[in-house]
Coordinates of C-alpha atoms in Angstrom, one line a residue:
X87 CA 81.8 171.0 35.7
X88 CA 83.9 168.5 33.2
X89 CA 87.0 169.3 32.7
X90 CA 88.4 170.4 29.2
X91 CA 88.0 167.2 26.6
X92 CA 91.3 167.1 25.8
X93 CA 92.4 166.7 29.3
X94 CA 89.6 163.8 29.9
X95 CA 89.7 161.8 26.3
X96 CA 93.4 161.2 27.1
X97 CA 92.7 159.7 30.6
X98 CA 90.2 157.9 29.6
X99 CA 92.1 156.4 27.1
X100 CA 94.5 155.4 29.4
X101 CA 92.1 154.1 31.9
X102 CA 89.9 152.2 29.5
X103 CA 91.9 149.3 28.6
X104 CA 92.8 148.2 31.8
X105 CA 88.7 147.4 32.7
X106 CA 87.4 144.3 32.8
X107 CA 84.3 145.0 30.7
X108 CA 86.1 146.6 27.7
X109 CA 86.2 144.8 25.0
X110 CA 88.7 146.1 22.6
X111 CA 91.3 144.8 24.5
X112 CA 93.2 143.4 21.4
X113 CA 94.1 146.3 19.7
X114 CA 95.3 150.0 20.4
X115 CA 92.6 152.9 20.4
X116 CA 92.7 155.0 17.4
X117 CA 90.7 157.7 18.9
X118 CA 88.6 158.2 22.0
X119 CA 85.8 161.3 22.0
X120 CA 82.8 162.2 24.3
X121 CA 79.4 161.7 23.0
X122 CA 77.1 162.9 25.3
X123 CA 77.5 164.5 28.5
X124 CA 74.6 164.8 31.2
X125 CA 74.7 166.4 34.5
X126 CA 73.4 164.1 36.7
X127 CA 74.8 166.2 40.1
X128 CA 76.6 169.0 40.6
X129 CA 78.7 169.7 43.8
X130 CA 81.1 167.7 45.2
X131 CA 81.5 165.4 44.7
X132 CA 79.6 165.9 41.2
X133 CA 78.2 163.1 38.9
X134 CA 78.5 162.8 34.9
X135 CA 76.8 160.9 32.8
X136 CA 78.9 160.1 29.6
X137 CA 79.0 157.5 26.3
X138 CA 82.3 157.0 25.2
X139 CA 82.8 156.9 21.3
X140 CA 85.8 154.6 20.8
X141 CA 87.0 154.2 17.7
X142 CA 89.5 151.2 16.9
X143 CA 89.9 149.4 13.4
X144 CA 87.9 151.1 11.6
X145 CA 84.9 150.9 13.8
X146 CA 83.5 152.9 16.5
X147 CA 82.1 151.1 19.5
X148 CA 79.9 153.0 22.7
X149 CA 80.4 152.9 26.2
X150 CA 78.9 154.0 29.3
X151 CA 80.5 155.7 32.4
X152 CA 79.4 157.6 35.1
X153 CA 82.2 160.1 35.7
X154 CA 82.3 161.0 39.8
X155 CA 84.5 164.4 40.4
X156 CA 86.0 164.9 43.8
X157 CA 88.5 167.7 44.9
X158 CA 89.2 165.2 47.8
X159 CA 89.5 161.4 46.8
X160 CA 88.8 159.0 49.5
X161 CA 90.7 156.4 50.0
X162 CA 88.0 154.1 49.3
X163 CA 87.3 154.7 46.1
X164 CA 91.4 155.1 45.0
X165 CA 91.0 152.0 43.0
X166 CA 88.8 153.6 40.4
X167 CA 90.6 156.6 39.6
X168 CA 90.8 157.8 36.2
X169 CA 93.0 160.7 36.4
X170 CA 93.1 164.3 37.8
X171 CA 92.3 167.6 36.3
X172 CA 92.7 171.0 38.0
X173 CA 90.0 173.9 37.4
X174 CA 90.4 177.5 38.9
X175 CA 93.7 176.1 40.3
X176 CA 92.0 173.4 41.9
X177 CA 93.0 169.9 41.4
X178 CA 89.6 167.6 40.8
X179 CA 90.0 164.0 41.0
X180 CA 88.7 161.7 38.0
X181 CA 86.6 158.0 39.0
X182 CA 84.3 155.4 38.4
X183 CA 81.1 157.2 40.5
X184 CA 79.3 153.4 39.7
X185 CA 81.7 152.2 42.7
X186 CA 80.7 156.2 45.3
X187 CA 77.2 155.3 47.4
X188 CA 77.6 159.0 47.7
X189 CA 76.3 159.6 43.6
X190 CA 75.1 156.2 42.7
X191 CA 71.9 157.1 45.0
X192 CA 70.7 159.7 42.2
X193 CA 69.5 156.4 40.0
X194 CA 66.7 155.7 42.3
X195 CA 65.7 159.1 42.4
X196 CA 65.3 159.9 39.4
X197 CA 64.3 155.8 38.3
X198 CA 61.3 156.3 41.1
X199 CA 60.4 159.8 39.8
X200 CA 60.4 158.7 36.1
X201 CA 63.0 161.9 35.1
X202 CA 64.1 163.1 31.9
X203 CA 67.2 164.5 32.1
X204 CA 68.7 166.1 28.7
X205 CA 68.8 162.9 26.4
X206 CA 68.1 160.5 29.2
X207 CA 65.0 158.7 30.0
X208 CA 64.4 157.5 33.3
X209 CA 61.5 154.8 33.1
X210 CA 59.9 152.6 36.0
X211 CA 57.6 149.3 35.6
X212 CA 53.6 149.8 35.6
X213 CA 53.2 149.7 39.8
X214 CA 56.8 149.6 41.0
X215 CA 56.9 151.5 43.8
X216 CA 60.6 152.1 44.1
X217 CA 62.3 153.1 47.1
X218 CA 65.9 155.7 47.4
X219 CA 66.4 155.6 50.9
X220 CA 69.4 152.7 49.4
X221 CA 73.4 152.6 49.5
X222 CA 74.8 150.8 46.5
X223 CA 77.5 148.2 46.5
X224 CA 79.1 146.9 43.2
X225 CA 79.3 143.5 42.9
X226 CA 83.0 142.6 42.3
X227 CA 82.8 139.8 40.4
X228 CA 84.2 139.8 36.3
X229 CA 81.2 140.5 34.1
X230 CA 81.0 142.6 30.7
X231 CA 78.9 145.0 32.4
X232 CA 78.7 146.6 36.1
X233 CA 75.8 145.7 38.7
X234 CA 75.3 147.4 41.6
X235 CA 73.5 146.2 45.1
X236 CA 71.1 148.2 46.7
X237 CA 70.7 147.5 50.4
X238 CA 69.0 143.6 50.1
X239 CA 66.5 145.0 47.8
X240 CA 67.6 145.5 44.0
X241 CA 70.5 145.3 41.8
X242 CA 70.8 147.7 38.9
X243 CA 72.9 146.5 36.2
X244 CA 74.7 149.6 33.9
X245 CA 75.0 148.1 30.6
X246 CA 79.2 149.1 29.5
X247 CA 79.5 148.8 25.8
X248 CA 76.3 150.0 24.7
X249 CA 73.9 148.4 21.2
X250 CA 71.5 150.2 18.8
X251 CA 67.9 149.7 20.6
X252 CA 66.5 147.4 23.4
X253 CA 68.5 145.1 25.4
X254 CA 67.7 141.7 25.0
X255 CA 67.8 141.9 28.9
X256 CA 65.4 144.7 29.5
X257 CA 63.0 143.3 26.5
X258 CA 62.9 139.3 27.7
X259 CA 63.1 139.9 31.5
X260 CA 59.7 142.4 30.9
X261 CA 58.1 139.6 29.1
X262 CA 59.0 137.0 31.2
X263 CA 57.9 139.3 34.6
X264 CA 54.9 140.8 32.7
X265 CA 53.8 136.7 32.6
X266 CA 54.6 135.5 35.5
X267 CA 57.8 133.8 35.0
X268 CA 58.6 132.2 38.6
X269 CA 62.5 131.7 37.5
X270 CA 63.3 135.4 36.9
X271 CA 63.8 138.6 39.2
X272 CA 60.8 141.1 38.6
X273 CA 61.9 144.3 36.7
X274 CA 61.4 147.3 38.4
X275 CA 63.0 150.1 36.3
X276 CA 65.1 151.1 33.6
X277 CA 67.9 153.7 32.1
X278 CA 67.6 154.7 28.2
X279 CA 68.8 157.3 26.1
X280 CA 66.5 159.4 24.4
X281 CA 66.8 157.7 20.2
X282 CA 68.0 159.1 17.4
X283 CA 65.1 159.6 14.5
X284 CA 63.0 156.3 13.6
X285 CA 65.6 154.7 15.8
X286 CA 64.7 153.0 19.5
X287 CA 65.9 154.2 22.5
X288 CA 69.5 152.7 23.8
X289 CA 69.3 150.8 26.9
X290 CA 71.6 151.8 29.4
X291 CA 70.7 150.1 32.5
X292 CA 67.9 147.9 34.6
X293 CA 66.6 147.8 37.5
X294 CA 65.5 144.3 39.2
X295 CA 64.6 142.8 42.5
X296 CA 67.5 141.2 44.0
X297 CA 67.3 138.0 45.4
X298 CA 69.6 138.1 48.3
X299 CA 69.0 134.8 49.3
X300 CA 70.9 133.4 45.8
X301 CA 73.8 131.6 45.6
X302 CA 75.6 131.7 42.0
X303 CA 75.6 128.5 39.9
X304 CA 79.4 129.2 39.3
X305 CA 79.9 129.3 43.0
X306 CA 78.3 126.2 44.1
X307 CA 80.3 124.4 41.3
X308 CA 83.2 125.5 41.8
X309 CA 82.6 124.2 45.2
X310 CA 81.9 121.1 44.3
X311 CA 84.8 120.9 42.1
X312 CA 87.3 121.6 44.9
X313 CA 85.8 118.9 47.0
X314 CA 86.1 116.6 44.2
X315 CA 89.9 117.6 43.6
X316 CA 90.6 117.2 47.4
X317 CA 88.9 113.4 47.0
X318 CA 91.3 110.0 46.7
X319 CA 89.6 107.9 44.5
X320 CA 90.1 104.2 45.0
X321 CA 93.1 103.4 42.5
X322 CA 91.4 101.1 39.7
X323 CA 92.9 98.4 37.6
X324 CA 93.6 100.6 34.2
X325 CA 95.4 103.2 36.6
X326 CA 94.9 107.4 36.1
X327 CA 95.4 106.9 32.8
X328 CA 92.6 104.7 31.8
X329 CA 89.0 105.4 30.9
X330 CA 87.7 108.6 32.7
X331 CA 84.0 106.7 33.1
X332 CA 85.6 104.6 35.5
X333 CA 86.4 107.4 37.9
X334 CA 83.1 107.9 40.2
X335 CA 82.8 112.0 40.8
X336 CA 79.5 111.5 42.6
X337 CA 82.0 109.8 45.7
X338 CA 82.9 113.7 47.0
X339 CA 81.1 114.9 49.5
X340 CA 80.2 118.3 47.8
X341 CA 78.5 116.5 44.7
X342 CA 76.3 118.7 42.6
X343 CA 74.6 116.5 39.8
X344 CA 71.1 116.7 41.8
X345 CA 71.0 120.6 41.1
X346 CA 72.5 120.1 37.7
X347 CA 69.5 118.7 36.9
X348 CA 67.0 120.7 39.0
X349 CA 68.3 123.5 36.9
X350 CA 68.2 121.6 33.8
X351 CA 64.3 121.3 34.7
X352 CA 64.3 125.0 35.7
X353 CA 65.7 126.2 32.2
X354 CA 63.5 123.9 30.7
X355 CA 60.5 126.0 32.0
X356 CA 62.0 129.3 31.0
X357 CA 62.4 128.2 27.5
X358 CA 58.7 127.3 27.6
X359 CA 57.7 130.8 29.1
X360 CA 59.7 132.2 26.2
X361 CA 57.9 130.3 23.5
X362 CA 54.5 131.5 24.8
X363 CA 55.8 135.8 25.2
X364 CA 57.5 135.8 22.1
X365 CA 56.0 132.4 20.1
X366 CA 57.6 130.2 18.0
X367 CA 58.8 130.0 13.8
X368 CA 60.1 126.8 12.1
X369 CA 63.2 127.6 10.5
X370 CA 63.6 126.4 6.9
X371 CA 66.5 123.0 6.3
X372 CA 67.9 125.6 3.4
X373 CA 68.4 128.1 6.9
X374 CA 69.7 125.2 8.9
X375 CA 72.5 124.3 6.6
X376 CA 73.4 128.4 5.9
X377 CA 73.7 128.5 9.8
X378 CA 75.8 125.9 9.3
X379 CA 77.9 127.4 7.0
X380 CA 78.3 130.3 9.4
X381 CA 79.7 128.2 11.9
X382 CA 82.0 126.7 9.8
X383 CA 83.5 130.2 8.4
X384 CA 83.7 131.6 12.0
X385 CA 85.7 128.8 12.8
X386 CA 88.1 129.7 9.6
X387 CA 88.4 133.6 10.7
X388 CA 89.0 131.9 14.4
X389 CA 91.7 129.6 13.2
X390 CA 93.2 132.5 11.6
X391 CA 93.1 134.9 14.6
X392 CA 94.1 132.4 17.2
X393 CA 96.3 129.5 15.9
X394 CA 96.3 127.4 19.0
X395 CA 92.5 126.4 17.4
X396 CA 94.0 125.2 14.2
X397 CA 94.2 121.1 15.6
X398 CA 90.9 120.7 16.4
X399 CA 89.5 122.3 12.9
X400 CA 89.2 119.3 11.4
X401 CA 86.9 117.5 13.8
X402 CA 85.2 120.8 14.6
X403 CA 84.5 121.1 10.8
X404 CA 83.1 117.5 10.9
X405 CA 80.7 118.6 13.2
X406 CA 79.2 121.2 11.4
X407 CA 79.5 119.5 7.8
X408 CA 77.2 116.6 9.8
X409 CA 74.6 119.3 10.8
X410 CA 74.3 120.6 7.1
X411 CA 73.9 117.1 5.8
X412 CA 71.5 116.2 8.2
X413 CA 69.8 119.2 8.0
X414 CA 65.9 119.4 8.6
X415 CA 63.4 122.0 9.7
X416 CA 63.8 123.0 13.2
X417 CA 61.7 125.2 15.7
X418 CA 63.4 128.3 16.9
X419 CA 62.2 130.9 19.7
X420 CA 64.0 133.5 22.2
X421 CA 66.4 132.3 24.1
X422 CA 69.0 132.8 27.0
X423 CA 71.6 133.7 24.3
X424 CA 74.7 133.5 26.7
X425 CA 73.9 130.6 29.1
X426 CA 76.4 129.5 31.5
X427 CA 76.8 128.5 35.3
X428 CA 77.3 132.7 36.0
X429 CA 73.8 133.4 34.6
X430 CA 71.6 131.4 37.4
X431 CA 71.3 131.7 40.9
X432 CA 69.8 128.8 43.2
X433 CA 67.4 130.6 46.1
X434 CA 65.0 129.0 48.5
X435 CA 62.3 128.4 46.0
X436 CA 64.8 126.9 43.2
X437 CA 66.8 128.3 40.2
X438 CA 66.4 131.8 38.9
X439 CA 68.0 132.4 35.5
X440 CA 69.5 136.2 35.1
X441 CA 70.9 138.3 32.3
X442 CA 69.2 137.2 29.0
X443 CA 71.5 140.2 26.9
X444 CA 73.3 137.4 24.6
X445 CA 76.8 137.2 24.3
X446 CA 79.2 140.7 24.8
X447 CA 80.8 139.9 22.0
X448 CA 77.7 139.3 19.1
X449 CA 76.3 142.0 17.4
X450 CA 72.9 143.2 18.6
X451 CA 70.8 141.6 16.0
X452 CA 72.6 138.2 16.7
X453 CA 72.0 138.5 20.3
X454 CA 68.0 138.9 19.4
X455 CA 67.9 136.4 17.1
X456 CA 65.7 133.4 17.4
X457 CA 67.4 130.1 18.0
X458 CA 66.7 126.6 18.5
X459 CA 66.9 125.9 22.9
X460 CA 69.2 123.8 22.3
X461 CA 71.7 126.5 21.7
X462 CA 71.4 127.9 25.6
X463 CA 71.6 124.2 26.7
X464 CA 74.9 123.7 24.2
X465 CA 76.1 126.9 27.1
X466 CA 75.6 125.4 29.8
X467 CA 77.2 121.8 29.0
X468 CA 80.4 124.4 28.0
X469 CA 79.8 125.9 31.5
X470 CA 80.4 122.6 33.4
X471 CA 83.5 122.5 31.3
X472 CA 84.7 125.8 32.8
X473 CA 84.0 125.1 35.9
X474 CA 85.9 121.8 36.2
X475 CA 89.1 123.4 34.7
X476 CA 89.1 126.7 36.4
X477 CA 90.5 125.5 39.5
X478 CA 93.3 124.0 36.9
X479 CA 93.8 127.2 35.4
X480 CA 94.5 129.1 38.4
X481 CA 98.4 128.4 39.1
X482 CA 99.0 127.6 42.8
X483 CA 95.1 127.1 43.8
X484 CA 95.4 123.6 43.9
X485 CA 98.9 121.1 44.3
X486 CA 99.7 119.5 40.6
X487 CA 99.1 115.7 39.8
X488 CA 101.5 113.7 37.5
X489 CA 100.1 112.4 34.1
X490 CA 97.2 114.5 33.3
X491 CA 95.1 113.1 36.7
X492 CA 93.6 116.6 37.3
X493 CA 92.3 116.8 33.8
X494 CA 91.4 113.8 34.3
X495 CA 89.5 114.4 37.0
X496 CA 88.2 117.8 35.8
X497 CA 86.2 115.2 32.7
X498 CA 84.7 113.4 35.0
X499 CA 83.5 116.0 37.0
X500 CA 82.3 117.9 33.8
X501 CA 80.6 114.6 31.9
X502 CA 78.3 113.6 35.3
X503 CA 76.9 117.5 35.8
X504 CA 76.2 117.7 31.5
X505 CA 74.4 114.1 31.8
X506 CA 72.2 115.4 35.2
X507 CA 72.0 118.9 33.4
X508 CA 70.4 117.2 30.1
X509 CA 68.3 114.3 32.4
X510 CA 66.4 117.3 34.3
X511 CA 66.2 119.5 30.8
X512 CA 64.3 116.4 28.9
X513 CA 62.3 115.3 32.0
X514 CA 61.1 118.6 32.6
X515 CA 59.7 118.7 29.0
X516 CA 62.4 120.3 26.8
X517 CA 64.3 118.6 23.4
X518 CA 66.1 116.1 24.5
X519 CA 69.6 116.5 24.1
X520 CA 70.3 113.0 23.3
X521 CA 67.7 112.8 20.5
X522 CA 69.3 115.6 19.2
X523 CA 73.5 114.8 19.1
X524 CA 74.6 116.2 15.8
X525 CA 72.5 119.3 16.6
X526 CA 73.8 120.2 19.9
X527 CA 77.8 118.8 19.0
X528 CA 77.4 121.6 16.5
X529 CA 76.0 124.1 18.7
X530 CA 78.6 123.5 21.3
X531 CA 81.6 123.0 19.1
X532 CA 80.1 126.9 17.9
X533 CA 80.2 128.2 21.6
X534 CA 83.6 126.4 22.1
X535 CA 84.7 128.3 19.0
X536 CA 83.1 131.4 20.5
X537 CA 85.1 130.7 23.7
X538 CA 88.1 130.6 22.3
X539 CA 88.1 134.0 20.6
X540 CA 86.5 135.6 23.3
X541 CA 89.3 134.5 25.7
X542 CA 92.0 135.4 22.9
X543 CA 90.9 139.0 22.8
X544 CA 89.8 139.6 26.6
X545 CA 91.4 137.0 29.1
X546 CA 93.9 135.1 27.5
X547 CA 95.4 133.5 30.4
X548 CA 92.0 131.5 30.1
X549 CA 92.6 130.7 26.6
X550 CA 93.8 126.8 27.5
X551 CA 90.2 126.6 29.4
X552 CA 88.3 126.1 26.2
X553 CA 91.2 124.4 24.5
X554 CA 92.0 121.2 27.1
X555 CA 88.1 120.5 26.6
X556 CA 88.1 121.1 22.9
X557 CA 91.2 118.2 23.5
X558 CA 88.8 115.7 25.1
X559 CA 85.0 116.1 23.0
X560 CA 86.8 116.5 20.0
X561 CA 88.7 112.8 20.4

């Protein structure tokens, strides 16, 4: 049984902000009430399904949690506790059941029988034969949402803040299983609640086959960042200071330009498995220059809501001022939507691409939207960026350099994996990025821009991330 609302909303409210995955971390909560409330076990412990209405600034934004209640907390499981409550004089503890293999076990029974639970749907793919015999494990790595490992065999991922309708994940990853898409996980299953009138069903979770032989893109270059960082160079005649082309990155051992562009020839493929599920529009010049004009004024609201942006606005403007003049008909399609080194995992057979929901922080329609592929590539080239700063970003993780050597180093890292990235995209029969400058400048300065309020309002310690790059591609 859930204990009285009033106990709850205020814990939650508590609890909430501190989560990785909520994204209202730049303002107080105005309000916090419970929207629906499903039984999904009784006992104890006992399992809850719940959405969160959260309602700060004048809007109201949906989350998911599965509420585990426990008289006797484990120590295991201390980490995710969201309060206490006591019922007839018993004292019940308050968690995150996604992180108990004791509850989470209930999603593949109900995901193999197909349930309908009050206003949840329980749906599996046409033949998935899905077994519950499983023990979850969360994967603990930062994401906007929460995925959980079942022995080697799946991964469910429970979407947090919850959109109006399908996931972009759920719908594309269908498409692109449903045709045979080698560079994606089959689906298997999926979590919905039951729609409002003439509305579509939410999408709360999804079920995929894991691919436990993976190794994360983000991972592998950090890696290779590291062992760049540990590498003398050969001092050269300009000194640190000079010319970051003349530092060779490819002279560490861990170098990773050959699967920059095996995955550039990978997402290449997707894009053209996208094109034939969901086809392809030309979008008018008069459309290319309004989405333009968008980019420019997001940059203005950005500029506004994060000074530190302010210095590059002028070159950033440039960028999108060129785009409008230039502006022709282009061909747009589904795409990635939130593309980045995080998103892709290399397995024995070559790249998989994961997690096509868009960006957390775009509106649904946005994240559905069709788009020129040169937007996800625009991603990824901001994903090397990450990745050869992070290590920067992290005080103490590696010793300081005078004179700006480490950043330094981190462009030259960064500017041979976007060149292999773009080499294997255009060999492998996508746009080529180089044919194509003022269009993906624009598109990346817009992700940059993107970047930089994102990490503003949910991880501001990586706020000088996006900005040290901005420093060097806006020069």
């Amino acid at each position: 049984m859930l204990p009285p609302h009033p106990t709850l909303t205020r814990a939650l409210a508590e609890w909430l902000p501190r989560q990785r995955w909520f994204g209202g971390k730049d303002g107080p909560i105005d309000d916090l009430t419970i929207g629906t409330a499903t039984e999904l076990r009784t006992g104890d412990p006992a399992m809850h399904h719940l959405i969160l209405d959260v309602h700060q600034n004048g809007t109201v934004d949906h989350y998911q949690l599965l509420l585990g209640v426990r008289h006797d907390l484990p120590d295991r499981l201390r980490h995710v506790e969201i309060g206490a409550s006591t019922h007839n004089a018993r004292k019940a503890h308050l968690y995150d059941a996604a992180h108990d293999p004791d509850l989470t076990r209930t999603l593949l029974d109900e995901l193999a029988a197909g349930a309908s639970i009050g206003p949840l749907r329980f749906r599996h793919a046409d033949g998935a034969r899905i077994r519950t015999d499983l023990t979850s494990l969360p994967i603990t790595a930062e994401q906007s949402n929460t995925s959980l490992l079942f022995g080697d065999a799946y991964i469910c991922k429970l979407f947090r803040r919850l959109s109006p309708g399908l996931n972009p994940d759920l719908e594309v990853n269908l498409a692109l299983t449903q045709g045979g898409c080698a560079h994606v996980p089959a689906v298997l299953g999926w979590l919905e609640l039951e729609p409002a009138p003439h509305r579509e069903p939410v999408t709360l979770g999804l079920l995929s086959d894991y691919l436990h032989t993976g190794a994360d893109g983000w991972s592998l270059a950090i890696a290779s960042v590291r062992d760049w960082f540990a590498h003398t160079p050969p001092p050269c005649d300009t000194g640190w200071e000079g010319e970051w082309a003349e530092l060779d990155a490819s002279a560490a051992g861990g170098d990773f330009a050959a699967e920059a562009e095996r995955l550039g020839a990978a997402t290449a493929e997707v894009h053209r498995a996208l094109a034939d599920a969901f086809g392809v529009t030309m979008l008018p010049a008069a459309e290319v220059r309004a989405m333009a004009a968008r980019m420019n004024a997001e940059l203005t609201g950005t500029c506004r809501a994060v000074p530190r942006l302010a210095p590059h606005a002028k070159s950033l403007t440039g960028a999108f001022l060129d785009l409008a003049a230039q502006a022709e008909p282009l061909p747009v399609q589904r795409v990635h939507g939130d593309y980045h080194l995080g998103q892709v995992l290399r397995t024995e057979s070559g790249w998989t691409l994961l997690d096509f929901e868009g960006e957390p922080a775009r509106t649904q329609h946005e994240r559905r939207a069709l788009a020129h592929p040169l937007r996800d590539v625009a991603g990824m080239l901001r994903s090397f960026e990450y990745a050869a700063r992070f290590l920067i970003a992290k005080p103490g993780t590696i010793p300081p350099e005078p004179g700006g050597r480490l950043e330094t180093r981190a462009h030259a890292w960064a500017a041979r994996n976007r060149a292999a990235f773009c080499r294997g995209y255009a060999a492998a029969g996508g746009p080529d990025p180089a044919a194509h400058s003022v269009l993906i400048r624009a598109f990346e300065f817009e992700k940059a821009v993107y970047e930089v309020r994102y990490e503003a309002q949910n991880r501001p310690a990586w706020l000088p991330v996006p900005l040290k790059s901005l420093a060097h591609l806006t020069a």
